Amino acid sequence: MSTPPRRRTLGSRYLYEPFDSAHARIETHERVFEERWVALNRILEQIESGLDRLERRLWLAVYGVAIALAGQILAFLLNAQMTH
């Protein structure tokens, strides 16, 4: 009980088989959306990484200013103590 072999016709299969253009268009839009989503995630990760680096630099600057002020105050106190 085998099925008879299909006859091969010449020409494009799209001439003989139904083609759902809406389905193909949706699949294309889904692929484009997925690629855009991946690109957006990559850009957001780069922005987040840049913000982390900026935050570290800002804290380093804040600590540097605090240490410089503490040094100035200490030098002022030591200078004032030596003069009296």
mmCIF file of N, CA, C and O in Angstrom:
data_model
loop_
_atom_site.group_PDB
_atom_site.id
_atom_site.type_symbol
_atom_site.label_atom_id
_atom_site.label_comp_id
_atom_site.label_asym_id
_atom_site.label_seq_id
_atom_site.Cartn_x
_atom_site.Cartn_y
_atom_site.Cartn_z
ATOM 1 N N MET A 1 0.801 -1.173 0.000
ATOM 2 C CA MET A 1 0.000 0.000 0.000
ATOM 3 C C MET A 1 0.851 1.247 0.000
ATOM 4 O O MET A 1 1.012 1.904 0.995
ATOM 5 N N SER A 2 1.396 1.506 -1.086
ATOM 6 C CA SER A 2 2.195 2.716 -1.183
ATOM 7 C C SER A 2 1.438 3.752 -1.998
ATOM 8 O O SER A 2 0.630 3.425 -2.860
ATOM 9 N N THR A 3 1.750 4.993 -1.701
ATOM 10 C CA THR A 3 1.096 6.067 -2.444
ATOM 11 C C THR A 3 1.810 6.246 -3.765
ATOM 12 O O THR A 3 3.026 6.055 -3.860
ATOM 13 N N PRO A 4 1.076 6.593 -4.772
ATOM 14 C CA PRO A 4 1.729 6.784 -6.073
ATOM 15 C C PRO A 4 2.648 8.005 -6.009
ATOM 16 O O PRO A 4 2.375 8.967 -5.295
ATOM 17 N N PRO A 5 3.771 7.950 -6.712
ATOM 18 C CA PRO A 5 4.694 9.089 -6.698
ATOM 19 C C PRO A 5 4.043 10.324 -7.315
ATOM 20 O O PRO A 5 3.256 10.236 -8.252
ATOM 21 N N ARG A 6 4.389 11.486 -6.742
ATOM 22 C CA ARG A 6 3.842 12.737 -7.272
ATOM 23 C C ARG A 6 4.501 13.073 -8.593
ATOM 24 O O ARG A 6 5.694 12.844 -8.776
ATOM 25 N N ARG A 7 3.710 13.591 -9.465
ATOM 26 C CA ARG A 7 4.255 14.012 -10.754
ATOM 27 C C ARG A 7 4.943 15.345 -10.576
ATOM 28 O O ARG A 7 4.428 16.262 -9.954
ATOM 29 N N ARG A 8 6.108 15.462 -11.055
ATOM 30 C CA ARG A 8 6.883 16.710 -10.972
ATOM 31 C C ARG A 8 6.507 17.572 -12.162
ATOM 32 O O ARG A 8 6.607 17.156 -13.309
ATOM 33 N N THR A 9 6.047 18.777 -11.864
ATOM 34 C CA THR A 9 5.685 19.693 -12.942
ATOM 35 C C THR A 9 6.803 20.695 -13.137
ATOM 36 O O THR A 9 7.570 20.984 -12.210
ATOM 37 N N LEU A 10 6.873 21.220 -14.285
ATOM 38 C CA LEU A 10 7.892 22.219 -14.576
ATOM 39 C C LEU A 10 7.415 23.588 -14.146
ATOM 40 O O LEU A 10 6.227 23.876 -14.128
ATOM 41 N N GLY A 11 8.340 24.436 -13.809
ATOM 42 C CA GLY A 11 7.997 25.803 -13.423
ATOM 43 C C GLY A 11 8.081 26.009 -11.927
ATOM 44 O O GLY A 11 8.455 25.126 -11.172
ATOM 45 N N SER A 12 7.717 27.175 -11.544
ATOM 46 C CA SER A 12 7.804 27.563 -10.143
ATOM 47 C C SER A 12 6.735 26.860 -9.322
ATOM 48 O O SER A 12 5.602 26.701 -9.766
ATOM 49 N N ARG A 13 7.112 26.475 -8.113
ATOM 50 C CA ARG A 13 6.130 25.834 -7.243
ATOM 51 C C ARG A 13 5.077 26.832 -6.796
ATOM 52 O O ARG A 13 3.995 26.472 -6.393
ATOM 53 N N TYR A 14 5.410 28.125 -6.821
ATOM 54 C CA TYR A 14 4.461 29.148 -6.401
ATOM 55 C C TYR A 14 3.316 29.329 -7.403
ATOM 56 O O TYR A 14 2.295 29.900 -7.079
ATOM 57 N N LEU A 15 3.495 28.807 -8.592
ATOM 58 C CA LEU A 15 2.401 28.865 -9.557
ATOM 59 C C LEU A 15 1.338 27.820 -9.241
ATOM 60 O O LEU A 15 0.177 27.988 -9.610
ATOM 61 N N TYR A 16 1.742 26.749 -8.541
ATOM 62 C CA TYR A 16 0.831 25.645 -8.304
ATOM 63 C C TYR A 16 0.415 25.500 -6.835
ATOM 64 O O TYR A 16 -0.625 24.955 -6.552
ATOM 65 N N GLU A 17 1.254 25.977 -5.919
ATOM 66 C CA GLU A 17 0.939 25.876 -4.501
ATOM 67 C C GLU A 17 0.468 27.229 -3.986
ATOM 68 O O GLU A 17 0.952 28.276 -4.432
ATOM 69 N N PRO A 18 -0.463 27.228 -3.075
ATOM 70 C CA PRO A 18 -0.923 28.511 -2.531
ATOM 71 C C PRO A 18 0.181 29.173 -1.700
ATOM 72 O O PRO A 18 0.975 28.495 -1.046
ATOM 73 N N PHE A 19 0.228 30.460 -1.752
ATOM 74 C CA PHE A 19 1.246 31.215 -1.030
ATOM 75 C C PHE A 19 0.545 32.249 -0.158
ATOM 76 O O PHE A 19 -0.225 33.066 -0.647
ATOM 77 N N ASP A 20 0.796 32.190 1.132
ATOM 78 C CA ASP A 20 0.171 33.109 2.073
ATOM 79 C C ASP A 20 1.127 34.271 2.311
ATOM 80 O O ASP A 20 2.056 34.180 3.103
ATOM 81 N N SER A 21 0.917 35.360 1.617
ATOM 82 C CA SER A 21 1.824 36.497 1.727
ATOM 83 C C SER A 21 1.727 37.167 3.090
ATOM 84 O O SER A 21 2.714 37.701 3.589
ATOM 85 N N ALA A 22 0.550 37.145 3.697
ATOM 86 C CA ALA A 22 0.408 37.758 5.015
ATOM 87 C C ALA A 22 1.263 37.021 6.036
ATOM 88 O O ALA A 22 1.924 37.653 6.872
ATOM 89 N N HIS A 23 1.267 35.715 5.966
ATOM 90 C CA HIS A 23 2.075 34.923 6.898
ATOM 91 C C HIS A 23 3.568 35.205 6.689
ATOM 92 O O HIS A 23 4.315 35.363 7.660
ATOM 93 N N ALA A 24 3.991 35.275 5.455
ATOM 94 C CA ALA A 24 5.397 35.562 5.159
ATOM 95 C C ALA A 24 5.766 36.959 5.642
ATOM 96 O O ALA A 24 6.857 37.176 6.175
ATOM 97 N N ARG A 25 4.875 37.910 5.482
ATOM 98 C CA ARG A 25 5.127 39.273 5.925
ATOM 99 C C ARG A 25 5.238 39.333 7.453
ATOM 100 O O ARG A 25 6.107 40.015 7.995
ATOM 101 N N ILE A 26 4.383 38.603 8.137
ATOM 102 C CA ILE A 26 4.434 38.569 9.604
ATOM 103 C C ILE A 26 5.747 37.954 10.071
ATOM 104 O O ILE A 26 6.387 38.452 11.004
ATOM 105 N N GLU A 27 6.157 36.864 9.440
ATOM 106 C CA GLU A 27 7.433 36.240 9.799
ATOM 107 C C GLU A 27 8.593 37.198 9.586
ATOM 108 O O GLU A 27 9.503 37.283 10.408
ATOM 109 N N THR A 28 8.562 37.942 8.495
ATOM 110 C CA THR A 28 9.617 38.910 8.214
ATOM 111 C C THR A 28 9.630 40.002 9.270
ATOM 112 O O THR A 28 10.692 40.375 9.775
ATOM 113 N N HIS A 29 8.454 40.508 9.627
ATOM 114 C CA HIS A 29 8.382 41.538 10.654
ATOM 115 C C HIS A 29 8.881 41.006 12.002
ATOM 116 O O HIS A 29 9.558 41.725 12.741
ATOM 117 N N GLU A 30 8.572 39.761 12.309
ATOM 118 C CA GLU A 30 9.040 39.166 13.556
ATOM 119 C C GLU A 30 10.561 39.065 13.573
ATOM 120 O O GLU A 30 11.195 39.345 14.592
ATOM 121 N N ARG A 31 11.153 38.664 12.452
ATOM 122 C CA ARG A 31 12.613 38.576 12.388
ATOM 123 C C ARG A 31 13.249 39.953 12.516
ATOM 124 O O ARG A 31 14.245 40.112 13.220
ATOM 125 N N VAL A 32 12.672 40.948 11.840
ATOM 126 C CA VAL A 32 13.205 42.316 11.932
ATOM 127 C C VAL A 32 13.074 42.824 13.361
ATOM 128 O O VAL A 32 13.998 43.426 13.913
ATOM 129 N N PHE A 33 11.920 42.578 13.989
ATOM 130 C CA PHE A 33 11.702 43.000 15.364
ATOM 131 C C PHE A 33 12.719 42.351 16.292
ATOM 132 O O PHE A 33 13.274 43.010 17.184
ATOM 133 N N GLU A 34 12.967 41.058 16.101
ATOM 134 C CA GLU A 34 13.933 40.352 16.947
ATOM 135 C C GLU A 34 15.333 40.941 16.797
ATOM 136 O O GLU A 34 16.039 41.138 17.784
ATOM 137 N N GLU A 35 15.743 41.230 15.576
ATOM 138 C CA GLU A 35 17.061 41.834 15.356
ATOM 139 C C GLU A 35 17.144 43.217 16.000
ATOM 140 O O GLU A 35 18.151 43.583 16.592
ATOM 141 N N ARG A 36 16.092 44.000 15.874
ATOM 142 C CA ARG A 36 16.082 45.324 16.502
ATOM 143 C C ARG A 36 16.124 45.209 18.013
ATOM 144 O O ARG A 36 16.767 46.003 18.689
ATOM 145 N N TRP A 37 15.423 44.217 18.555
ATOM 146 C CA TRP A 37 15.408 44.014 19.996
ATOM 147 C C TRP A 37 16.802 43.655 20.500
ATOM 148 O O TRP A 37 17.252 44.149 21.528
ATOM 149 N N VAL A 38 17.490 42.778 19.780
ATOM 150 C CA VAL A 38 18.852 42.390 20.142
ATOM 151 C C VAL A 38 19.774 43.612 20.081
ATOM 152 O O VAL A 38 20.586 43.837 20.990
ATOM 153 N N ALA A 39 19.643 44.414 19.042
ATOM 154 C CA ALA A 39 20.469 45.618 18.917
ATOM 155 C C ALA A 39 20.166 46.603 20.044
ATOM 156 O O ALA A 39 21.086 47.221 20.608
ATOM 157 N N LEU A 40 18.902 46.758 20.381
ATOM 158 C CA LEU A 40 18.521 47.664 21.467
ATOM 159 C C LEU A 40 19.101 47.191 22.794
ATOM 160 O O LEU A 40 19.643 47.998 23.564
ATOM 161 N N ASN A 41 19.029 45.900 23.059
ATOM 162 C CA ASN A 41 19.618 45.363 24.291
ATOM 163 C C ASN A 41 21.120 45.593 24.335
ATOM 164 O O ASN A 41 21.670 45.927 25.386
ATOM 165 N N ARG A 42 21.791 45.416 23.204
ATOM 166 C CA ARG A 42 23.236 45.635 23.151
ATOM 167 C C ARG A 42 23.563 47.103 23.423
ATOM 168 O O ARG A 42 24.472 47.415 24.194
ATOM 169 N N ILE A 43 22.803 48.012 22.844
ATOM 170 C CA ILE A 43 23.034 49.442 23.063
ATOM 171 C C ILE A 43 22.768 49.804 24.518
ATOM 172 O O ILE A 43 23.535 50.563 25.133
ATOM 173 N N LEU A 44 21.699 49.255 25.100
ATOM 174 C CA LEU A 44 21.401 49.533 26.501
ATOM 175 C C LEU A 44 22.496 49.008 27.425
ATOM 176 O O LEU A 44 22.840 49.652 28.419
ATOM 177 N N GLU A 45 23.056 47.854 27.109
ATOM 178 C CA GLU A 45 24.166 47.321 27.907
ATOM 179 C C GLU A 45 25.392 48.225 27.798
ATOM 180 O O GLU A 45 26.096 48.447 28.788
ATOM 181 N N GLN A 46 25.660 48.764 26.617
ATOM 182 C CA GLN A 46 26.782 49.685 26.452
ATOM 183 C C GLN A 46 26.556 50.966 27.238
ATOM 184 O O GLN A 46 27.482 51.487 27.873
ATOM 185 N N ILE A 47 25.328 51.483 27.214
ATOM 186 C CA ILE A 47 25.012 52.689 27.980
ATOM 187 C C ILE A 47 25.170 52.422 29.472
ATOM 188 O O ILE A 47 25.753 53.234 30.201
ATOM 189 N N GLU A 48 24.671 51.283 29.932
ATOM 190 C CA GLU A 48 24.784 50.938 31.343
ATOM 191 C C GLU A 48 26.245 50.801 31.765
ATOM 192 O O GLU A 48 26.647 51.268 32.830
ATOM 193 N N SER A 49 27.041 50.199 30.917
ATOM 194 C CA SER A 49 28.472 50.060 31.204
ATOM 195 C C SER A 49 29.140 51.431 31.289
ATOM 196 O O SER A 49 29.956 51.688 32.182
ATOM 197 N N GLY A 50 28.793 52.318 30.373
ATOM 198 C CA GLY A 50 29.342 53.673 30.401
ATOM 199 C C GLY A 50 28.927 54.441 31.643
ATOM 200 O O GLY A 50 29.728 55.171 32.239
ATOM 201 N N LEU A 51 27.678 54.256 32.066
ATOM 202 C CA LEU A 51 27.206 54.919 33.283
ATOM 203 C C LEU A 51 27.919 54.385 34.519
ATOM 204 O O LEU A 51 28.238 55.148 35.440
ATOM 205 N N ASP A 52 28.187 53.090 34.550
ATOM 206 C CA ASP A 52 28.937 52.523 35.674
ATOM 207 C C ASP A 52 30.346 53.111 35.748
ATOM 208 O O ASP A 52 30.824 53.460 36.832
ATOM 209 N N ARG A 53 31.001 53.220 34.604
ATOM 210 C CA ARG A 53 32.346 53.809 34.581
ATOM 211 C C ARG A 53 32.307 55.270 35.018
ATOM 212 O O ARG A 53 33.158 55.730 35.780
ATOM 213 N N LEU A 54 31.302 56.004 34.548
ATOM 214 C CA LEU A 54 31.159 57.409 34.932
ATOM 215 C C LEU A 54 30.917 57.542 36.429
ATOM 216 O O LEU A 54 31.492 58.413 37.087
ATOM 217 N N GLU A 55 30.094 56.670 36.986
ATOM 218 C CA GLU A 55 29.815 56.712 38.421
ATOM 219 C C GLU A 55 31.094 56.457 39.222
ATOM 220 O O GLU A 55 31.363 57.143 40.213
ATOM 221 N N ARG A 56 31.887 55.487 38.803
ATOM 222 C CA ARG A 56 33.161 55.226 39.493
ATOM 223 C C ARG A 56 34.081 56.431 39.432
ATOM 224 O O ARG A 56 34.709 56.791 40.426
ATOM 225 N N ARG A 57 34.142 57.077 38.283
ATOM 226 C CA ARG A 57 34.998 58.265 38.152
ATOM 227 C C ARG A 57 34.511 59.406 39.034
ATOM 228 O O ARG A 57 35.304 60.129 39.638
ATOM 229 N N LEU A 58 33.196 59.581 39.097
ATOM 230 C CA LEU A 58 32.650 60.650 39.942
ATOM 231 C C LEU A 58 32.942 60.385 41.414
ATOM 232 O O LEU A 58 33.310 61.311 42.150
ATOM 233 N N TRP A 59 32.783 59.149 41.876
ATOM 234 C CA TRP A 59 33.098 58.844 43.265
ATOM 235 C C TRP A 59 34.580 59.023 43.538
ATOM 236 O O TRP A 59 34.963 59.492 44.627
ATOM 237 N N LEU A 60 35.408 58.683 42.596
ATOM 238 C CA LEU A 60 36.855 58.900 42.766
ATOM 239 C C LEU A 60 37.144 60.387 42.898
ATOM 240 O O LEU A 60 37.955 60.795 43.754
ATOM 241 N N ALA A 61 36.471 61.214 42.116
ATOM 242 C CA ALA A 61 36.652 62.667 42.217
ATOM 243 C C ALA A 61 36.160 63.185 43.566
ATOM 244 O O ALA A 61 36.811 64.032 44.200
ATOM 245 N N VAL A 62 35.016 62.686 44.029
ATOM 246 C CA VAL A 62 34.476 63.108 45.328
ATOM 247 C C VAL A 62 35.447 62.735 46.442
ATOM 248 O O VAL A 62 35.742 63.559 47.325
ATOM 249 N N TYR A 63 35.953 61.508 46.420
ATOM 250 C CA TYR A 63 36.912 61.097 47.450
ATOM 251 C C TYR A 63 38.201 61.908 47.356
ATOM 252 O O TYR A 63 38.803 62.264 48.381
ATOM 253 N N GLY A 64 38.622 62.215 46.159
ATOM 254 C CA GLY A 64 39.829 63.031 45.993
ATOM 255 C C GLY A 64 39.661 64.419 46.585
ATOM 256 O O GLY A 64 40.554 64.934 47.269
ATOM 257 N N VAL A 65 38.514 65.036 46.346
ATOM 258 C CA VAL A 65 38.253 66.361 46.909
ATOM 259 C C VAL A 65 38.168 66.274 48.428
ATOM 260 O O VAL A 65 38.705 67.136 49.141
ATOM 261 N N ALA A 66 37.531 65.251 48.950
ATOM 262 C CA ALA A 66 37.418 65.089 50.400
ATOM 263 C C ALA A 66 38.796 64.912 51.039
ATOM 264 O O ALA A 66 39.082 65.505 52.088
ATOM 265 N N ILE A 67 39.641 64.134 50.422
ATOM 266 C CA ILE A 67 40.994 63.927 50.953
ATOM 267 C C ILE A 67 41.798 65.222 50.880
ATOM 268 O O ILE A 67 42.530 65.570 51.815
ATOM 269 N N ALA A 68 41.657 65.949 49.786
ATOM 270 C CA ALA A 68 42.375 67.225 49.658
ATOM 271 C C ALA A 68 41.914 68.213 50.734
ATOM 272 O O ALA A 68 42.732 68.907 51.349
ATOM 273 N N LEU A 69 40.598 68.290 50.978
ATOM 274 C CA LEU A 69 40.088 69.176 52.029
ATOM 275 C C LEU A 69 40.571 68.741 53.407
ATOM 276 O O LEU A 69 40.951 69.581 54.238
ATOM 277 N N ALA A 70 40.550 67.442 53.655
ATOM 278 C CA ALA A 70 41.039 66.943 54.939
ATOM 279 C C ALA A 70 42.519 67.276 55.111
ATOM 280 O O ALA A 70 42.959 67.655 56.204
ATOM 281 N N GLY A 71 43.285 67.149 54.064
ATOM 282 C CA GLY A 71 44.709 67.508 54.119
ATOM 283 C C GLY A 71 44.915 68.987 54.392
ATOM 284 O O GLY A 71 45.796 69.367 55.182
ATOM 285 N N GLN A 72 44.113 69.834 53.753
ATOM 286 C CA GLN A 72 44.216 71.275 53.985
ATOM 287 C C GLN A 72 43.849 71.628 55.429
ATOM 288 O O GLN A 72 44.513 72.446 56.063
ATOM 289 N N ILE A 73 42.794 71.018 55.940
ATOM 290 C CA ILE A 73 42.382 71.278 57.321
ATOM 291 C C ILE A 73 43.449 70.793 58.287
ATOM 292 O O ILE A 73 43.801 71.498 59.257
ATOM 293 N N LEU A 74 43.994 69.622 58.054
ATOM 294 C CA LEU A 74 45.062 69.097 58.900
ATOM 295 C C LEU A 74 46.289 70.002 58.856
ATOM 296 O O LEU A 74 46.887 70.293 59.905
ATOM 297 N N ALA A 75 46.670 70.462 57.683
ATOM 298 C CA ALA A 75 47.823 71.363 57.566
ATOM 299 C C ALA A 75 47.543 72.669 58.295
ATOM 300 O O ALA A 75 48.433 73.212 58.975
ATOM 301 N N PHE A 76 46.317 73.195 58.189
ATOM 302 C CA PHE A 76 45.967 74.431 58.892
ATOM 303 C C PHE A 76 46.049 74.235 60.405
ATOM 304 O O PHE A 76 46.576 75.073 61.126
ATOM 305 N N LEU A 77 45.517 73.107 60.897
ATOM 306 C CA LEU A 77 45.555 72.842 62.335
ATOM 307 C C LEU A 77 46.976 72.658 62.836
ATOM 308 O O LEU A 77 47.337 73.158 63.916
ATOM 309 N N LEU A 78 47.805 71.944 62.100
ATOM 310 C CA LEU A 78 49.198 71.749 62.499
ATOM 311 C C LEU A 78 49.952 73.079 62.476
ATOM 312 O O LEU A 78 50.765 73.359 63.369
ATOM 313 N N ASN A 79 49.691 73.905 61.489
ATOM 314 C CA ASN A 79 50.351 75.212 61.376
ATOM 315 C C ASN A 79 49.904 76.107 62.517
ATOM 316 O O ASN A 79 50.724 76.842 63.109
ATOM 317 N N ALA A 80 48.621 76.085 62.879
ATOM 318 C CA ALA A 80 48.096 76.909 63.951
ATOM 319 C C ALA A 80 48.658 76.451 65.304
ATOM 320 O O ALA A 80 48.937 77.249 66.169
ATOM 321 N N GLN A 81 48.826 75.133 65.460
ATOM 322 C CA GLN A 81 49.348 74.602 66.724
ATOM 323 C C GLN A 81 50.819 74.961 66.894
ATOM 324 O O GLN A 81 51.270 75.218 67.996
ATOM 325 N N MET A 82 51.573 74.973 65.822
ATOM 326 C CA MET A 82 53.006 75.280 65.893
ATOM 327 C C MET A 82 53.251 76.753 66.170
ATOM 328 O O MET A 82 54.260 77.098 66.763
ATOM 329 N N THR A 83 52.354 77.627 65.740
ATOM 330 C CA THR A 83 52.548 79.058 65.968
ATOM 331 C C THR A 83 52.185 79.448 67.386
ATOM 332 O O THR A 83 52.603 80.491 67.867
ATOM 333 N N HIS A 84 51.440 78.682 68.118
ATOM 334 C CA HIS A 84 51.062 79.021 69.491
ATOM 335 C C HIS A 84 51.902 78.322 70.461
ATOM 336 O O HIS A 84 52.507 77.549 70.720
#
